[in-house]
Short mmCIF file of N, CA and C in Angstrom, two decimals:
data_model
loop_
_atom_site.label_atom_id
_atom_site.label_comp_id
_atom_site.label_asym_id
_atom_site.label_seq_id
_atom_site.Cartn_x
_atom_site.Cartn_y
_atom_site.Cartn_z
N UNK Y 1 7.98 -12.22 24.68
CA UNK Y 1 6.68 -12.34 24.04
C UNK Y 1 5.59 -12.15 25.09
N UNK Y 2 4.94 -11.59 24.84
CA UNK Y 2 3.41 -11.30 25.92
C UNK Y 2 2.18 -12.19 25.37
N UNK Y 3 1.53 -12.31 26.09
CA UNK Y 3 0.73 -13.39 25.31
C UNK Y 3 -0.94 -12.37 25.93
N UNK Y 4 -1.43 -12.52 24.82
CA UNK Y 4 -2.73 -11.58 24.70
C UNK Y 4 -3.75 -12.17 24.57
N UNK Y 5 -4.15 -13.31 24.30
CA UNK Y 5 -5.12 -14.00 23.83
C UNK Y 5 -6.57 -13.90 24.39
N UNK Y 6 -6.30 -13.09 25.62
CA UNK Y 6 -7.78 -12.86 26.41
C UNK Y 6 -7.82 -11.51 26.18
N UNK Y 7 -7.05 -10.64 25.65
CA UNK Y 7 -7.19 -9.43 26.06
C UNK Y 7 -7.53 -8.18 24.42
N UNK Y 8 -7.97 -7.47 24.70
CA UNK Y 8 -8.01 -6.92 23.48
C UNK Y 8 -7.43 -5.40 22.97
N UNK Y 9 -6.78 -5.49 22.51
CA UNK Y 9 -5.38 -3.98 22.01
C UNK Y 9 -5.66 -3.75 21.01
N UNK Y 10 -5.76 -1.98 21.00
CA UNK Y 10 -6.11 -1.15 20.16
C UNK Y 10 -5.01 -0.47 19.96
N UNK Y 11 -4.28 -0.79 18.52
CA UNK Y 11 -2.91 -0.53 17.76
C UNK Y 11 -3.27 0.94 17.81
N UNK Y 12 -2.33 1.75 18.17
CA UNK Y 12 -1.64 2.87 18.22
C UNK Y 12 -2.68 4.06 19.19
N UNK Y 13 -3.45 3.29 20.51
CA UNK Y 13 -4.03 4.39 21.67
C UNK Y 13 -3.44 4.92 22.17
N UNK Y 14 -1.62 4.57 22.31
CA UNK Y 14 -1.25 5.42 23.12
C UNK Y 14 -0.80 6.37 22.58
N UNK Y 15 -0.63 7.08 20.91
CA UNK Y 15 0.00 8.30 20.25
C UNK Y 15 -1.37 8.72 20.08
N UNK Y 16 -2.63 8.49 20.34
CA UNK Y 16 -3.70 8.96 19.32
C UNK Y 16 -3.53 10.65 20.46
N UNK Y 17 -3.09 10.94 21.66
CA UNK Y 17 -3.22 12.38 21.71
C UNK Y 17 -1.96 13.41 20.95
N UNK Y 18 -1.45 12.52 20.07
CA UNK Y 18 -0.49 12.96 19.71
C UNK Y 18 -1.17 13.34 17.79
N UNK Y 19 -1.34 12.17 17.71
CA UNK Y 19 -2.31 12.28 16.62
C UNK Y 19 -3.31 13.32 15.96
N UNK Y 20 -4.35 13.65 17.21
CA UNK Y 20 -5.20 14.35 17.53
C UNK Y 20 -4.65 15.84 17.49
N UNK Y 21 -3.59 16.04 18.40
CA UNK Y 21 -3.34 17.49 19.00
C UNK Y 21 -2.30 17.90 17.44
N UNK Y 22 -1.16 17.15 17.37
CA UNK Y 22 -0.03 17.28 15.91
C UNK Y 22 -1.11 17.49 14.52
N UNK Y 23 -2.02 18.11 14.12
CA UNK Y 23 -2.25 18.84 13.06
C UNK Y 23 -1.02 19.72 12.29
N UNK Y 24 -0.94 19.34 11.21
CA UNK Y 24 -0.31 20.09 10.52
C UNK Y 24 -0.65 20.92 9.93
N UNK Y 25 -0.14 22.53 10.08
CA UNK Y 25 -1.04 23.42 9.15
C UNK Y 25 0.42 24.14 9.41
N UNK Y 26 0.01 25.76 8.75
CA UNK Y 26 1.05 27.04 8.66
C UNK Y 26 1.98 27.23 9.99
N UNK Y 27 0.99 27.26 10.88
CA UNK Y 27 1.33 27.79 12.52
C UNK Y 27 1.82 26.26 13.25
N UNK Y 28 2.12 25.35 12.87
CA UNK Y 28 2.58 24.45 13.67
C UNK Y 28 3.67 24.80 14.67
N UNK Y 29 4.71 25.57 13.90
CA UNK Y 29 5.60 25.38 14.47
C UNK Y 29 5.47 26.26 15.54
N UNK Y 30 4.88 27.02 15.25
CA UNK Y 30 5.01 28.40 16.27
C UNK Y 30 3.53 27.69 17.28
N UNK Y 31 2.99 27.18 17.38
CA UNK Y 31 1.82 27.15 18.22
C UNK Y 31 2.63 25.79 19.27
N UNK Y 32 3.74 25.12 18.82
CA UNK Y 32 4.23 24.64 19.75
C UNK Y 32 4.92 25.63 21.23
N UNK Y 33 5.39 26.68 20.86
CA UNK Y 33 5.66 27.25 21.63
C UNK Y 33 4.28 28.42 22.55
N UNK Y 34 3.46 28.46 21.90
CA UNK Y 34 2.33 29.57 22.27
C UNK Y 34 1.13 28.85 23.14
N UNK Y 35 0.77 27.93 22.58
CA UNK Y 35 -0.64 27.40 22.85
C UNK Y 35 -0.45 26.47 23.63
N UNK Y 36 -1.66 26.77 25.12
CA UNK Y 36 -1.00 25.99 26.26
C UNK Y 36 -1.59 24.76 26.34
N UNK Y 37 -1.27 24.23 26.96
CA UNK Y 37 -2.18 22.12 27.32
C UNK Y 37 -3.91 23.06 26.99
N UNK Y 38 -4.03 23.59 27.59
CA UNK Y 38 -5.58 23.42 27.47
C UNK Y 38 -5.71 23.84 25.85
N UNK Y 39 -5.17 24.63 25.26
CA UNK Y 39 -5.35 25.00 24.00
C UNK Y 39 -5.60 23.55 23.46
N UNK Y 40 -4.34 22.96 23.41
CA UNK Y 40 -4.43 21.52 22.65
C UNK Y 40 -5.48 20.79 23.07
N UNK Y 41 -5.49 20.72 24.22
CA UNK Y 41 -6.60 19.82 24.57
C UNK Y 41 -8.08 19.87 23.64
N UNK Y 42 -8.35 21.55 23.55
CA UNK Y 42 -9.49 22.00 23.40
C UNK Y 42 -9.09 20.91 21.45
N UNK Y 43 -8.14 21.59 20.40
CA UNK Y 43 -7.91 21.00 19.29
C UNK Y 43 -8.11 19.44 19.09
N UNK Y 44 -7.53 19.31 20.14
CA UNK Y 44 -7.39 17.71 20.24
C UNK Y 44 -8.93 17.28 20.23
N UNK Y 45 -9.70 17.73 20.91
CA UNK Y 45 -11.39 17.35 20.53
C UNK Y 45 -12.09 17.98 19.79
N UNK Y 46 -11.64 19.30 19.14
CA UNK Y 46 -12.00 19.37 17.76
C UNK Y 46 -11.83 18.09 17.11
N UNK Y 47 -10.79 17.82 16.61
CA UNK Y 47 -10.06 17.19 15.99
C UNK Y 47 -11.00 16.08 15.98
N UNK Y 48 -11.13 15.27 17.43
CA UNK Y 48 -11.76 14.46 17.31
C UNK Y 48 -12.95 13.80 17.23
N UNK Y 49 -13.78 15.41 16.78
CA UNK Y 49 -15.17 15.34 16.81
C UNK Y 49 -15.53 15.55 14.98
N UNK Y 50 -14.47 15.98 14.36
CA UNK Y 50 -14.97 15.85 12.97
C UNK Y 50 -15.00 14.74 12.52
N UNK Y 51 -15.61 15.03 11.34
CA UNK Y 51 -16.18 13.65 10.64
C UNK Y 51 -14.51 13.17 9.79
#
């Protein structure tokens, strides 16, 4: 057990670049193999700039 009581955790920060970048659309599968870190990166703040 960890004890947290001073501290404050934000449930699920550590998948949110996973979150962010894993869009599901047509090309998923294939943009895993094509589109490099920076590609995602760039999606990944799309992503996280819409409303």
């Amino acid at each position: 057990m960890i004890a947290l009581r001073r501290a404050f955790v934000l449930p699920g920060l550590i998948d949110s670049p996973i979150h962010l970048t894993g869009q599901q659309n047509p090309n998923s599968r294939l943009e895993e193999v094509t589109l490099s870190d920076a590609d995602r990166a760039m999606a990944g703040a799309r992503h996280a700039a819409a409303p």
